[in-house]
mmCIF file of C-alpha atoms in Angstrom:
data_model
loop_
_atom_site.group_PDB
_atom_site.id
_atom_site.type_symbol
_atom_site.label_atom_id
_atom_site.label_comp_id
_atom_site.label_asym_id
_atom_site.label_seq_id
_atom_site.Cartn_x
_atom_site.Cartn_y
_atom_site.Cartn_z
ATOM 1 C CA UNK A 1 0.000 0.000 0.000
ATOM 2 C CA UNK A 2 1.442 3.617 -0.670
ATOM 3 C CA UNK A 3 2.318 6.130 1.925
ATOM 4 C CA UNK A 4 -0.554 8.070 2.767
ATOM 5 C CA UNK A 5 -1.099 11.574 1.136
ATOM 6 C CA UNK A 6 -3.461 13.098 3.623
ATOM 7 C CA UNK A 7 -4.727 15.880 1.084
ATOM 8 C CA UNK A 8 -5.248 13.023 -1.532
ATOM 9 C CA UNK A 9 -7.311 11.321 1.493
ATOM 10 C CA UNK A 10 -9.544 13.958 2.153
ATOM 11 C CA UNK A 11 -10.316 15.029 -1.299
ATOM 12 C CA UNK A 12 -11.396 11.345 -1.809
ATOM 13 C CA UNK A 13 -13.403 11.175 1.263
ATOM 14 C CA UNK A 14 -14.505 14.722 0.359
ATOM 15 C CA UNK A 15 -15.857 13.612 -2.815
ATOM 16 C CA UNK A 16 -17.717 10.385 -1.848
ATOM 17 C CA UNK A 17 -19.401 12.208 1.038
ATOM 18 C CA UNK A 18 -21.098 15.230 -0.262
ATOM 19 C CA UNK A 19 -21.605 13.665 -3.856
ATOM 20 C CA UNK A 20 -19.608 14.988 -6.655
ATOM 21 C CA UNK A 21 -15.860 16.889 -7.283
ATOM 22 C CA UNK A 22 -17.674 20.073 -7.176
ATOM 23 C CA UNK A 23 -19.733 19.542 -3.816
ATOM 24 C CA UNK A 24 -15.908 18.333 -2.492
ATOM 25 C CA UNK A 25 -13.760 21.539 -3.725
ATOM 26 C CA UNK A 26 -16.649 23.552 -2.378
ATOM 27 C CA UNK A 27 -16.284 21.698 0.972
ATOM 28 C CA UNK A 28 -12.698 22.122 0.828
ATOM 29 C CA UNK A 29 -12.199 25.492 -0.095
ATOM 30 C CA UNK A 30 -10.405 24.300 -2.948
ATOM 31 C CA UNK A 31 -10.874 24.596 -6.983
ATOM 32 C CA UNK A 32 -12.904 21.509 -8.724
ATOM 33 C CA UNK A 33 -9.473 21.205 -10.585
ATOM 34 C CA UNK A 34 -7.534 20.985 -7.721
ATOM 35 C CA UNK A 35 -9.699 18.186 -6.117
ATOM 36 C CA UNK A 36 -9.323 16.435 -9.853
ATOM 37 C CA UNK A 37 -5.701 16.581 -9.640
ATOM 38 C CA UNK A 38 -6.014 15.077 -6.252
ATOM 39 C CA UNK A 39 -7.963 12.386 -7.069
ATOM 40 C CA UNK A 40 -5.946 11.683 -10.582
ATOM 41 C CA UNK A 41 -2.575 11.457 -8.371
ATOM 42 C CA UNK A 42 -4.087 9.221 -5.444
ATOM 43 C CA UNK A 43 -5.379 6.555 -8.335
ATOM 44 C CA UNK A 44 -2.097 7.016 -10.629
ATOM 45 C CA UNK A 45 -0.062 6.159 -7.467
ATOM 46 C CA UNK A 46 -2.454 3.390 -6.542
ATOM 47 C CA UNK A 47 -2.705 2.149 -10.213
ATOM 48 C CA UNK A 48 -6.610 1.410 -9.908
ATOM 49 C CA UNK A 49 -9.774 3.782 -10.337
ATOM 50 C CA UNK A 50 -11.108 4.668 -6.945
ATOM 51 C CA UNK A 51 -13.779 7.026 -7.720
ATOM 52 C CA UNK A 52 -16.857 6.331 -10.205
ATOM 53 C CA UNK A 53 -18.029 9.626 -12.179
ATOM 54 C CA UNK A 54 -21.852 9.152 -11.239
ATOM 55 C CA UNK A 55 -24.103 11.803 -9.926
ATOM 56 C CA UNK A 56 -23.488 10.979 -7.491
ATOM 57 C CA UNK A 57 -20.016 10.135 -7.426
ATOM 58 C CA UNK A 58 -19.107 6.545 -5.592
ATOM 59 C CA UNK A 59 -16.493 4.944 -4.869
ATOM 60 C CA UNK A 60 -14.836 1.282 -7.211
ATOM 61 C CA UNK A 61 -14.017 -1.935 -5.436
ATOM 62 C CA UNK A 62 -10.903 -0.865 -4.828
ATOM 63 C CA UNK A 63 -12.023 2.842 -3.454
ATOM 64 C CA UNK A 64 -13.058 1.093 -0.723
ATOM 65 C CA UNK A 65 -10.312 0.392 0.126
ATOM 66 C CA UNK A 66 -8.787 3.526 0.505
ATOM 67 C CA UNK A 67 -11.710 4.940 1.779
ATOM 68 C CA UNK A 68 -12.242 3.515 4.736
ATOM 69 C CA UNK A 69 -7.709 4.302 5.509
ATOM 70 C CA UNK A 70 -9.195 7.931 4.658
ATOM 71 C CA UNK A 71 -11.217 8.162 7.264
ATOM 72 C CA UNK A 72 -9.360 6.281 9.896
ATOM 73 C CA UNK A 73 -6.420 8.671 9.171
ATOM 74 C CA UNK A 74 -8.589 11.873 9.228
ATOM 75 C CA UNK A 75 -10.355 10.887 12.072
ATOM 76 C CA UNK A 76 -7.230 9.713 14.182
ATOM 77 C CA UNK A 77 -5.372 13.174 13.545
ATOM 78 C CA UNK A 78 -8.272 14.839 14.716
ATOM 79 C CA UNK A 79 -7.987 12.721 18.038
ATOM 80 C CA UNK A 80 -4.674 13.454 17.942
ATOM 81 C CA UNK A 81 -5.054 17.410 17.631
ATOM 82 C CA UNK A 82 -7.771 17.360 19.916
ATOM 83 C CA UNK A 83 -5.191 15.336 22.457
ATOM 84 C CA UNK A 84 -2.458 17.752 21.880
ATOM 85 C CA UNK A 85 -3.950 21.534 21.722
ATOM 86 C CA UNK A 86 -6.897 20.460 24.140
ATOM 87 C CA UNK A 87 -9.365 21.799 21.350
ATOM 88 C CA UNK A 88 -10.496 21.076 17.768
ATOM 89 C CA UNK A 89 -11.196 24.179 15.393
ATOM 90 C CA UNK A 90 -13.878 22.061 13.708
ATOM 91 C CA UNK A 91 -16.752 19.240 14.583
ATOM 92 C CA UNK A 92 -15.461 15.396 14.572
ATOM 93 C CA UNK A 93 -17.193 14.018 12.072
ATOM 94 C CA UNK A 94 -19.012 10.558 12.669
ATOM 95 C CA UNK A 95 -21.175 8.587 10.204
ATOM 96 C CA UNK A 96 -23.865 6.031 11.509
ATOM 97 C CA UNK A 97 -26.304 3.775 10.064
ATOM 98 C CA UNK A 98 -29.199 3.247 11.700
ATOM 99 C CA UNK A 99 -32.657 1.793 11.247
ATOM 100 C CA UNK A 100 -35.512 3.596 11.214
ATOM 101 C CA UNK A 101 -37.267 2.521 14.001
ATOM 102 C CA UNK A 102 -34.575 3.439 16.213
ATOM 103 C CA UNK A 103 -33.872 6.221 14.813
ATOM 104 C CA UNK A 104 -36.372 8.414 16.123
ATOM 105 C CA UNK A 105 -37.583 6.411 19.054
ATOM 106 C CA UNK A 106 -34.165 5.711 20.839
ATOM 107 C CA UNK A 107 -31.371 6.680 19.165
ATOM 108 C CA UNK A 108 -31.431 10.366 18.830
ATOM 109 C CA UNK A 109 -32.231 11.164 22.224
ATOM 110 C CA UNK A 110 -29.274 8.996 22.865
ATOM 111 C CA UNK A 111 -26.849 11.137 20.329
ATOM 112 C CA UNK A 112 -28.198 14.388 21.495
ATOM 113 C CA UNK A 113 -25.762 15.266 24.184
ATOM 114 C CA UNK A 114 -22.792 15.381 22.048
ATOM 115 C CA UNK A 115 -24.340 17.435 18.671
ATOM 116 C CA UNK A 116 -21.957 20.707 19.934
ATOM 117 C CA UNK A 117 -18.856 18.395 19.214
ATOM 118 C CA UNK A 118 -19.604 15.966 17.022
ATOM 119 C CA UNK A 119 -21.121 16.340 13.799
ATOM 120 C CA UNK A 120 -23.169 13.407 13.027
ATOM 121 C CA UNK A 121 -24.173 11.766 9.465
ATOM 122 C CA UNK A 122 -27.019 9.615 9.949
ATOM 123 C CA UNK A 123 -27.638 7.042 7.451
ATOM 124 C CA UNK A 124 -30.946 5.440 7.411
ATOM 125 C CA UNK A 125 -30.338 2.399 6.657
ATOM 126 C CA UNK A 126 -32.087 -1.200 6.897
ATOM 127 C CA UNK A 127 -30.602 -3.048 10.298
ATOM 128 C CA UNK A 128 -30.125 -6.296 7.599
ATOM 129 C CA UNK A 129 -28.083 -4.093 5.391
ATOM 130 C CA UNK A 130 -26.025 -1.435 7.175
ATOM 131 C CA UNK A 131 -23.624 -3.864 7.685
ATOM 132 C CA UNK A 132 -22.528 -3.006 4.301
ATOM 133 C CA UNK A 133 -21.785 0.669 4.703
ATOM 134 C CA UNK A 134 -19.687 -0.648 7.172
ATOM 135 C CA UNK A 135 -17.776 -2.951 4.688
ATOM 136 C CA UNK A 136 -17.437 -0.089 2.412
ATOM 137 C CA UNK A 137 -15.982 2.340 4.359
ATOM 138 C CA UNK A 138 -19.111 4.744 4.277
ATOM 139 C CA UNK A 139 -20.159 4.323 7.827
ATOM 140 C CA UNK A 140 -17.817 3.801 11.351
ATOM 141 C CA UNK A 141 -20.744 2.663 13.307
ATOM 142 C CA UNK A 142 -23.967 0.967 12.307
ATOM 143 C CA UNK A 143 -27.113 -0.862 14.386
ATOM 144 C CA UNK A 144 -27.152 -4.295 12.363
ATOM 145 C CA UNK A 145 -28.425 -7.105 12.493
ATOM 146 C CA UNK A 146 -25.301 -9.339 12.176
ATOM 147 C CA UNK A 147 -23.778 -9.979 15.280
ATOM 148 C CA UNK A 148 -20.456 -10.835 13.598
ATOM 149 C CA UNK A 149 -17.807 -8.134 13.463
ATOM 150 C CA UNK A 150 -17.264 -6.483 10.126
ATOM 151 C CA UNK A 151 -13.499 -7.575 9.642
ATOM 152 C CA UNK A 152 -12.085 -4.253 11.930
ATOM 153 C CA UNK A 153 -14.718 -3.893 14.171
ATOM 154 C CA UNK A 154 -16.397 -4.758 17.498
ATOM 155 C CA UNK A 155 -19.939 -5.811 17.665
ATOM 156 C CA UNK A 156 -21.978 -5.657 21.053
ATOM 157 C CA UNK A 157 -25.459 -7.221 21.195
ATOM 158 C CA UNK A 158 -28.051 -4.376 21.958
ATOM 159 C CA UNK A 159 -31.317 -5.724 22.352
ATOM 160 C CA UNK A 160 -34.420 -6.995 20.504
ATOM 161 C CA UNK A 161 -37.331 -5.345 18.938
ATOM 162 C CA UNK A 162 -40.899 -6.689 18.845
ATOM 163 C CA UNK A 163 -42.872 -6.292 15.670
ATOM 164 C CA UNK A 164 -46.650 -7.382 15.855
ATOM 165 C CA UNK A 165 -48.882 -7.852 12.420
ATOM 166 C CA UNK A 166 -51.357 -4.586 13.140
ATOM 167 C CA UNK A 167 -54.619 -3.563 11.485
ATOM 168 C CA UNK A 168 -57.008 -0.352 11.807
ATOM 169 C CA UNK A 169 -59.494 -2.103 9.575
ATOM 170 C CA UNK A 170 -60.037 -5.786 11.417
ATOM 171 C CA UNK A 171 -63.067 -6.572 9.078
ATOM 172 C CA UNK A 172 -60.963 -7.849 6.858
ATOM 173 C CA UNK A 173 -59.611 -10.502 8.472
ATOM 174 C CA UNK A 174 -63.221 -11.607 10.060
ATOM 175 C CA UNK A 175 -61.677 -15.100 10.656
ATOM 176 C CA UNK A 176 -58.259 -14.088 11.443
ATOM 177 C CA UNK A 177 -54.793 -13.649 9.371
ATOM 178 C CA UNK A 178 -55.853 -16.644 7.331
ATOM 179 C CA UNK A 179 -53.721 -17.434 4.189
ATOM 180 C CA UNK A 180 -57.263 -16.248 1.855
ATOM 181 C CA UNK A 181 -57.384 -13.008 3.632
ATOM 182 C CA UNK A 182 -53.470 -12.278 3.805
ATOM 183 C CA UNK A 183 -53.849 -12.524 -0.206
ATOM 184 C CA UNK A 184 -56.836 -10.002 -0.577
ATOM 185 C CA UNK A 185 -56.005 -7.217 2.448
ATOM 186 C CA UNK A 186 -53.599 -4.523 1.251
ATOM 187 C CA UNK A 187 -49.957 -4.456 3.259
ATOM 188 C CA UNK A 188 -48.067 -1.491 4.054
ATOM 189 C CA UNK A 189 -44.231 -2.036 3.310
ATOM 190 C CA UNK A 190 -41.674 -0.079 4.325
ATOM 191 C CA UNK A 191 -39.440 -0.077 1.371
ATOM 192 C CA UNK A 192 -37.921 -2.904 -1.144
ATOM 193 C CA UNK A 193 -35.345 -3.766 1.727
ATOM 194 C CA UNK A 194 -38.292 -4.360 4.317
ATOM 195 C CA UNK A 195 -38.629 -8.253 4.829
ATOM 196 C CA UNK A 196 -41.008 -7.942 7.602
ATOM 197 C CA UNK A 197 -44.152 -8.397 5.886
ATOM 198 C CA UNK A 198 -43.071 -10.670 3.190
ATOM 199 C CA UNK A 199 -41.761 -13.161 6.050
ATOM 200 C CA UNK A 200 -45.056 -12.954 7.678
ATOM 201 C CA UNK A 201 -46.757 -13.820 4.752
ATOM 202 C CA UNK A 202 -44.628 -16.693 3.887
ATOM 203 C CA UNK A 203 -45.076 -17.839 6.837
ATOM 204 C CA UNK A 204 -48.921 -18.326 6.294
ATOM 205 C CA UNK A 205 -48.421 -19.676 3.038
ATOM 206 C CA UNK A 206 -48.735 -16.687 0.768
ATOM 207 C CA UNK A 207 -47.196 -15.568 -1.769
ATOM 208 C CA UNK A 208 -45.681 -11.927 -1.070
ATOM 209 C CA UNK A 209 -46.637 -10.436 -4.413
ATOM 210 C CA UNK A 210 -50.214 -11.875 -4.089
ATOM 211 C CA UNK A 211 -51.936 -8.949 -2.544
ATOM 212 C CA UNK A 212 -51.778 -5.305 -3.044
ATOM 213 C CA UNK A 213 -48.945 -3.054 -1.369
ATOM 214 C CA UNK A 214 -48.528 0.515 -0.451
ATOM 215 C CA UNK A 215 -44.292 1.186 0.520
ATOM 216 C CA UNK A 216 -44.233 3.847 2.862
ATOM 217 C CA UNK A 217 -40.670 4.716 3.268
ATOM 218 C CA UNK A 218 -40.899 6.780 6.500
ATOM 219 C CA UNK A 219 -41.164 5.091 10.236
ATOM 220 C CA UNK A 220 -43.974 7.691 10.955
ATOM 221 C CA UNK A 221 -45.363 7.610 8.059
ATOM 222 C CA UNK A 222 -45.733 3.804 7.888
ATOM 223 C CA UNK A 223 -47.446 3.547 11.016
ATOM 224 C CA UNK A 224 -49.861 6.506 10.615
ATOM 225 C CA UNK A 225 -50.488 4.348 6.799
ATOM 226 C CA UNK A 226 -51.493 1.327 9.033
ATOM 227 C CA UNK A 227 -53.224 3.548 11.506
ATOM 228 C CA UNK A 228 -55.405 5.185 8.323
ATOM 229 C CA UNK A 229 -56.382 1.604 7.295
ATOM 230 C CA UNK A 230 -54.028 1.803 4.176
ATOM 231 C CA UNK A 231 -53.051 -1.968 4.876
ATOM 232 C CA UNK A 232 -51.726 -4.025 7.671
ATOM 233 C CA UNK A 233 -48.297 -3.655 8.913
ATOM 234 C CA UNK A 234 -45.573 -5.136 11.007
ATOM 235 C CA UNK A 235 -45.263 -2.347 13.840
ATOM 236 C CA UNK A 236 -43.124 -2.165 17.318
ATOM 237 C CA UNK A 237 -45.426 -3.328 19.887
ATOM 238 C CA UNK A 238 -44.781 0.103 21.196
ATOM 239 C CA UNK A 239 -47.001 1.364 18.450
ATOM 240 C CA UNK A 240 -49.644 -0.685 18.107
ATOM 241 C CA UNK A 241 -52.291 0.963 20.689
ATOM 242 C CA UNK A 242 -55.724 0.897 19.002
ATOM 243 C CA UNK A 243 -55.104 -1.328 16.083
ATOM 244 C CA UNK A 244 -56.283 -5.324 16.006
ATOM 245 C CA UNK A 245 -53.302 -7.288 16.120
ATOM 246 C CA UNK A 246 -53.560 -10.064 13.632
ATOM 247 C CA UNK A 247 -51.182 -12.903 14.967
ATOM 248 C CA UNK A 248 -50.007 -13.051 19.003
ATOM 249 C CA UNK A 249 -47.184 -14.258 17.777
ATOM 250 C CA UNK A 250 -44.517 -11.636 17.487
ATOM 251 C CA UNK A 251 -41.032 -11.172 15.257
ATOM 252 C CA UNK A 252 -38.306 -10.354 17.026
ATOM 253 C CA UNK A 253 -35.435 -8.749 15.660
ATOM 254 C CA UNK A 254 -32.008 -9.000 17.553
ATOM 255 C CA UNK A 255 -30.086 -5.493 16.929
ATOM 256 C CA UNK A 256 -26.153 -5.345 16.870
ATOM 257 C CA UNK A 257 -24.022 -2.306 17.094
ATOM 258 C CA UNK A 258 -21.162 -2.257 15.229
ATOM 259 C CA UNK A 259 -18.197 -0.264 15.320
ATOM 260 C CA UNK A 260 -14.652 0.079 13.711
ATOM 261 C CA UNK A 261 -12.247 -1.110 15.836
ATOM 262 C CA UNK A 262 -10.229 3.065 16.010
ATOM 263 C CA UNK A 263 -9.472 4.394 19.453
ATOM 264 C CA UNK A 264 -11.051 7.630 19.256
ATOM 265 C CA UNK A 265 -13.177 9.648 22.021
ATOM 266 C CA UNK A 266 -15.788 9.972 19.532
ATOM 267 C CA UNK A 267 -16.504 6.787 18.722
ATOM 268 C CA UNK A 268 -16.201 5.423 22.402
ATOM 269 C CA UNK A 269 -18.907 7.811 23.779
ATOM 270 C CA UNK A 270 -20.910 7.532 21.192
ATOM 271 C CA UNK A 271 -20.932 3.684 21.528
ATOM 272 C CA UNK A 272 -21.111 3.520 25.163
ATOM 273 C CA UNK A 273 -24.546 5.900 24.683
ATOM 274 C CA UNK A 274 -26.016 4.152 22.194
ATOM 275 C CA UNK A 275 -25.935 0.817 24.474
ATOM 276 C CA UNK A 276 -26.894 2.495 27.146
ATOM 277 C CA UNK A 277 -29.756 3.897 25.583
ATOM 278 C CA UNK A 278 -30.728 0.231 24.029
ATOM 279 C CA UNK A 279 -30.656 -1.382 27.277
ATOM 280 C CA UNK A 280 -33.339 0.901 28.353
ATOM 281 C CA UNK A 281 -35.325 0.800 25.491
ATOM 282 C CA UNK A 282 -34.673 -2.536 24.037
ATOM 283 C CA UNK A 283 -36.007 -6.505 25.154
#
């Protein structure tokens, strides 16, 4: 691996995170050509294409790569200032993916405390796919459902959360959630990622493109669709006051929280909130 050029590093991580080589030389305080030239001289000397030119820009198999060393560097000289001058002149940046449902129920209140030092970007995420934005180098942290450590990182179990199957409109299931009324009633999904439903409805023998489905990609938003009788959905038992539930048997998904494996203060408050937080809130 080369020696790392830490302007080369930033411009690439600069680019990836706000979308395009303007967006980065705007971020930078730099010319577009000047985060080019960066860019060029970090792939020549690597001798592999790191950076896709998409709208918006992402990063090659390789990028990856040299990604994730980008931010490890960037945010281990910020410890380090931070360590040496007692101060920082700017906000640690930390990226997270989280899962909707926690987002605004747990985790927020739980990241709260530190928004006038760090500068959090929050990726909403599915908890069965984050672990991927790990892999890549786009996140440091992520709630996942894979309890085995992204190569680099520590994983901690958090909790569980309960889903029920929940209905504002029980006269369509007048005999219960049998497999004829799961394939007429309209479902509310959360988006194309969102298993939830289908793995309900496979479990009572039907097919998942049988009946009729509304995505709602919003946690609010889904559960006030459910609440307005667009369709039945899988909902935290938290939520599901004054609906019908259909089945008293509930999903339980186990959440994970993953982090890279970099000693910074950041990171290690942040995690030791965020599992805090989930013990209160989570089974």
């Amino acid at each position: 691996m080369m020696e790392a050029d830490l302007p080369q590093l930033r411009a690439l991580l600069a680019v990836i995170d706000h979308g395009s080589f303007e967006a980065a030389a705007d971020h930078l305080h730099l010319t577009q050509s000047a985060v080019s030239q960066r860019i060029r001289a970090l792939e020549s000397a690597v001798g592999q294409v790191l950076v896709r030119r998409t709208r918006p820009a992402g990063v090659t198999e390789a990028g990856r790569i040299y990604l994730r060393l980008a931010r490890q560097v960037i945010a281990l000289g910020d410890q380090a200032r931070q360590d040496a001058t007692g101060h920082t002149d700017r906000h640690t940046r930390l990226p997270i993916a989280v899962n909707s449902d926690s987002l605004g129920s747990w985790v927020l209140p739980a990241l709260a405390p530190f928004a006038d030092d760090i500068a959090f970007d929050l990726h909403r995420e599915d908890e069965a796919h984050s672990v991927a934005l790990l892999r890549e180098g786009t996140v440091m942290a992520a709630i996942t459902t894979s309890g085995r450590p992204v190569q680099g990182c520590t994983a901690h179990r958090l909790g569980s959360l309960r889903y029920l199957p929940a209905t504002a409109r029980p006269e369509l299931f007048p005999d219960g959630a049998t497999p004829e009324a799961l394939r007429r009633a309209p479902v509310v999904v959360f988006d194309r990622k969102d298993d939830l439903q289908d793995a309900f409805l496979r479990d009572h023998g039907v097919d998942p493109a049988a009946p009729p489905r509304h995505h709602v990609p919003a946690s609010a938003d889904f559960a006030t669709a459910v609440r307005l009788g667009m369709g039945w959905g899988m909902l935290p038992e938290t939520e599901i006051h004054g609906l019908t539930v259909l089945d008293q048997h509930p999903t339980d998904v186990t959440l994970h929280w993953q982090q890279w494996s970099l000693a910074t203060r950041a990171l290690e408050q942040v995690g030791a909130a965020v599992r805090a937080a989930a013990a209160a809130h989570l089974r």
